[in-house]
Coordinates of N, CA and C in Angstrom, one line a residue:
X1 N -127.7 -70.4 -1.2 CA -127.3 -70.0 0.2 C -125.8 -70.2 0.4
X2 N -125.2 -69.2 0.9 CA -123.8 -69.2 1.2 C -123.5 -69.4 2.7
X3 N -122.8 -70.5 3.0 CA -122.6 -70.8 4.4 C -121.3 -70.1 4.9
X4 N -121.3 -69.7 6.1 CA -120.2 -69.1 6.8 C -119.5 -69.9 7.8
X5 N -120.3 -70.9 8.4 CA -119.8 -71.7 9.5 C -120.4 -73.1 9.4
X6 N -119.5 -74.1 9.6 CA -119.9 -75.5 9.8 C -119.5 -75.9 11.2
X7 N -120.4 -76.3 12.0 CA -120.1 -76.9 13.3 C -120.6 -78.4 13.2
X8 N -119.7 -79.3 13.4 CA -120.1 -80.7 13.3 C -119.6 -81.6 14.4
X9 N -120.5 -82.5 14.8 CA -120.1 -83.6 15.7 C -119.0 -84.4 15.0
X10 N -118.3 -85.2 15.8 CA -117.3 -86.0 15.3 C -117.7 -87.5 15.2
X11 N -117.9 -88.1 16.3 CA -118.2 -89.6 16.3 C -119.6 -89.8 15.6
X12 N -119.5 -90.7 14.5 CA -120.7 -91.0 13.8 C -121.1 -90.0 12.7
X13 N -120.3 -88.9 12.7 CA -120.6 -87.8 11.7 C -119.4 -87.6 10.8
X14 N -118.3 -87.0 11.4 CA -117.1 -86.7 10.6 C -116.2 -88.0 10.6
X15 N -116.3 -88.7 11.7 CA -115.4 -89.9 11.8 C -116.2 -91.2 11.3
X16 N -115.4 -92.0 10.6 CA -116.0 -93.3 10.2 C -116.0 -94.4 11.2
X17 N -116.3 -95.6 10.8 CA -116.4 -96.7 11.7 C -115.0 -97.0 12.3
X18 N -113.9 -96.6 11.7 CA -112.6 -96.9 12.2 C -112.1 -95.7 13.1
X19 N -113.0 -94.8 13.5 CA -112.7 -93.7 14.4 C -111.7 -92.7 13.8
X20 N -111.6 -92.7 12.5 CA -110.8 -91.7 11.7 C -111.6 -90.9 10.8
X21 N -111.2 -89.7 10.6 CA -112.0 -88.8 9.7 C -112.0 -89.4 8.3
X22 N -113.2 -89.5 7.7 CA -113.3 -90.1 6.4 C -112.7 -89.2 5.3
X23 N -112.2 -89.9 4.2 CA -111.6 -89.2 3.1 C -112.6 -88.2 2.5
X24 N -113.9 -88.6 2.4 CA -114.9 -87.7 1.8 C -115.1 -86.5 2.7
X25 N -115.1 -86.7 4.0 CA -115.2 -85.5 4.9 C -114.0 -84.6 4.9
X26 N -112.8 -85.2 4.7 CA -111.6 -84.3 4.6 C -111.7 -83.5 3.3
X27 N -112.2 -84.1 2.2 CA -112.3 -83.3 1.0 C -113.4 -82.2 1.1
X28 N -114.5 -82.6 1.7 CA -115.6 -81.6 1.9 C -115.2 -80.4 2.8
X29 N -114.5 -80.7 3.9 CA -114.0 -79.6 4.8 C -113.0 -78.8 4.1
X30 N -112.1 -79.4 3.3 CA -111.0 -78.6 2.6 C -111.7 -77.7 1.6
X31 N -112.7 -78.2 0.9 CA -113.4 -77.3 -0.1 C -114.1 -76.2 0.6
X32 N -114.7 -76.5 1.7 CA -115.4 -75.4 2.5 C -114.4 -74.3 2.9
X33 N -113.3 -74.8 3.4 CA -112.2 -73.8 3.9 C -111.8 -72.9 2.7
X34 N -111.6 -73.5 1.5 CA -111.2 -72.7 0.4 C -112.2 -71.7 0.0
X35 N -113.5 -71.9 0.4 CA -114.6 -70.9 0.1 C -114.7 -69.9 1.2
X36 N -113.9 -70.0 2.3 CA -113.9 -69.1 3.4 C -114.9 -69.5 4.5
X37 N -115.4 -70.7 4.4 CA -116.3 -71.2 5.5 C -115.4 -71.6 6.7
X38 N -115.9 -71.2 7.9 CA -115.2 -71.5 9.1 C -115.6 -72.9 9.6
X39 N -114.7 -73.7 10.1 CA -115.0 -75.1 10.5 C -114.8 -75.2 12.0
X40 N -115.8 -75.7 12.8 CA -115.7 -75.8 14.2 C -116.1 -77.3 14.6
X41 N -115.2 -78.1 14.9 CA -115.6 -79.5 15.3 C -116.1 -79.4 16.7
X42 N -117.1 -80.3 17.0 CA -117.6 -80.4 18.4 C -117.7 -81.9 18.8
X43 N -117.5 -82.1 20.1 CA -117.4 -83.5 20.5 C -117.7 -83.6 22.0
X44 N -118.2 -84.7 22.4 CA -118.3 -85.1 23.8 C -117.0 -85.6 24.4
X45 N -116.0 -85.8 23.5 CA -114.7 -86.3 23.9 C -113.9 -85.3 24.7
X46 N -112.9 -85.7 25.4 CA -112.0 -84.8 26.0 C -111.2 -84.1 24.9
X47 N -110.7 -82.9 25.2 CA -110.1 -82.0 24.2 C -108.9 -82.7 23.4
X48 N -108.0 -83.3 24.1 CA -106.8 -84.0 23.4 C -107.3 -85.1 22.4
X49 N -108.2 -85.8 22.8 CA -108.7 -86.9 22.0 C -109.4 -86.4 20.7
X50 N -110.1 -85.3 20.9 CA -110.8 -84.7 19.7 C -109.8 -84.0 18.8
X51 N -108.9 -83.3 19.4 CA -108.0 -82.5 18.6 C -107.1 -83.3 17.6
X52 N -106.7 -84.4 18.0 CA -105.8 -85.2 17.2 C -106.3 -85.5 15.8
X53 N -107.6 -85.4 15.6 CA -108.2 -85.6 14.3 C -108.2 -84.5 13.3
X54 N -107.8 -83.3 13.8 CA -108.0 -82.1 12.9 C -106.7 -81.4 12.6
X55 N -105.6 -82.0 12.8 CA -104.3 -81.4 12.4 C -104.2 -81.3 10.9
X56 N -104.9 -82.1 10.1 CA -104.8 -82.0 8.6 C -105.4 -80.7 8.1
X57 N -106.3 -80.1 8.9 CA -106.9 -78.8 8.5 C -105.8 -77.7 8.4
X58 N -104.8 -77.8 9.2 CA -103.8 -76.8 9.3 C -104.3 -75.3 9.5
X59 N -105.3 -75.2 10.4 CA -105.9 -73.9 10.7 C -106.0 -73.8 12.2
X60 N -106.2 -72.6 12.7 CA -106.4 -72.4 14.1 C -107.9 -72.2 14.4
X61 N -108.6 -73.3 14.4 CA -110.0 -73.3 14.6 C -110.4 -73.6 16.1
X62 N -111.4 -73.0 16.6 CA -111.9 -73.4 17.9 C -112.4 -74.9 17.8
X63 N -112.2 -75.6 18.9 CA -112.7 -77.0 19.0 C -113.5 -77.1 20.3
X64 N -114.8 -77.5 20.1 CA -115.7 -77.7 21.3 C -115.5 -79.1 21.8
X65 N -115.2 -79.3 23.0 CA -114.9 -80.6 23.6 C -115.7 -80.8 24.9
X66 N -115.6 -82.0 25.4 CA -116.3 -82.3 26.7 C -117.7 -81.8 26.8
X67 N -118.4 -82.1 25.7 CA -119.9 -81.7 25.6 C -120.1 -80.2 25.9
X68 N -119.2 -79.4 25.4 CA -119.3 -78.0 25.5 C -118.6 -77.3 26.7
X69 N -118.0 -78.1 27.6 CA -117.4 -77.6 28.8 C -116.1 -76.9 28.5
X70 N -115.4 -77.3 27.4 CA -114.1 -76.7 27.0 C -114.2 -76.3 25.5
X71 N -113.7 -75.1 25.3 CA -113.4 -74.6 23.9 C -112.0 -74.1 23.9
X72 N -111.2 -74.6 22.9 CA -109.8 -74.2 22.8 C -109.5 -74.1 21.3
X73 N -108.6 -73.2 21.0 CA -108.1 -73.1 19.6 C -107.1 -74.3 19.4
X74 N -107.2 -74.9 18.2 CA -106.5 -76.1 17.9 C -105.0 -76.0 17.7
X75 N -104.6 -74.9 17.1 CA -103.1 -74.7 16.9 C -102.4 -74.2 18.1
X76 N -103.0 -73.2 18.8 CA -102.3 -72.5 19.9 C -102.7 -73.1 21.2
X77 N -103.7 -73.9 21.3 CA -104.3 -74.4 22.6 C -104.8 -73.3 23.5
X78 N -105.0 -72.1 22.9 CA -105.5 -71.0 23.7 C -106.9 -71.4 24.2
X79 N -107.1 -71.3 25.5 CA -108.4 -71.5 26.1 C -109.4 -70.4 25.8
X80 N -110.5 -70.7 25.2 CA -111.6 -69.7 25.0 C -112.6 -69.8 26.0
X81 N -113.0 -71.0 26.4 CA -114.0 -71.2 27.5 C -113.7 -72.5 28.2
X82 N -113.9 -72.4 29.5 CA -113.8 -73.6 30.4 C -114.8 -73.5 31.5
X83 N -115.8 -74.3 31.5 CA -116.8 -74.2 32.6 C -117.7 -75.4 32.5
X84 N -118.4 -75.6 33.5 CA -119.4 -76.6 33.6 C -120.7 -76.2 32.8
X85 N -121.3 -77.1 32.2 CA -122.6 -76.8 31.6 C -123.6 -77.1 32.6
X86 N -124.3 -76.1 33.1 CA -125.2 -76.3 34.2 C -126.5 -77.0 33.7
X87 N -126.9 -78.0 34.4 CA -128.1 -78.8 34.1 C -128.9 -79.0 35.3
X88 N -130.2 -78.7 35.2 CA -131.1 -79.0 36.3 C -131.9 -80.2 35.9
X89 N -131.8 -81.2 36.8 CA -132.5 -82.5 36.5 C -133.7 -82.6 37.5
X90 N -134.8 -82.7 37.0 CA -136.0 -82.9 37.8 C -136.4 -84.4 37.7
X91 N -136.3 -85.1 38.8 CA -136.6 -86.6 38.7 C -138.1 -86.9 38.7
X92 N -138.9 -86.1 39.4 CA -140.3 -86.3 39.3 C -141.0 -85.1 39.9

């Protein structure tokens, strides 16, 4: 199977216990990029907090932040989406 896109959570997935992206994940993402796979990080964090971890990629990838409420390109900061994620909560 040939992958075209990797969307991955950050905390507890791409980031290690020290809250930094692990060496192994850096290598894996770099290899995927060389094969033409698109990388899209996703996080519940605010955009600036999430973005600081992906400068090493040196690509303009979308980054999903604030649990999906904001999507921006990482190099240009171009806003792709900004909105509330609507949720209906039924208590009983």
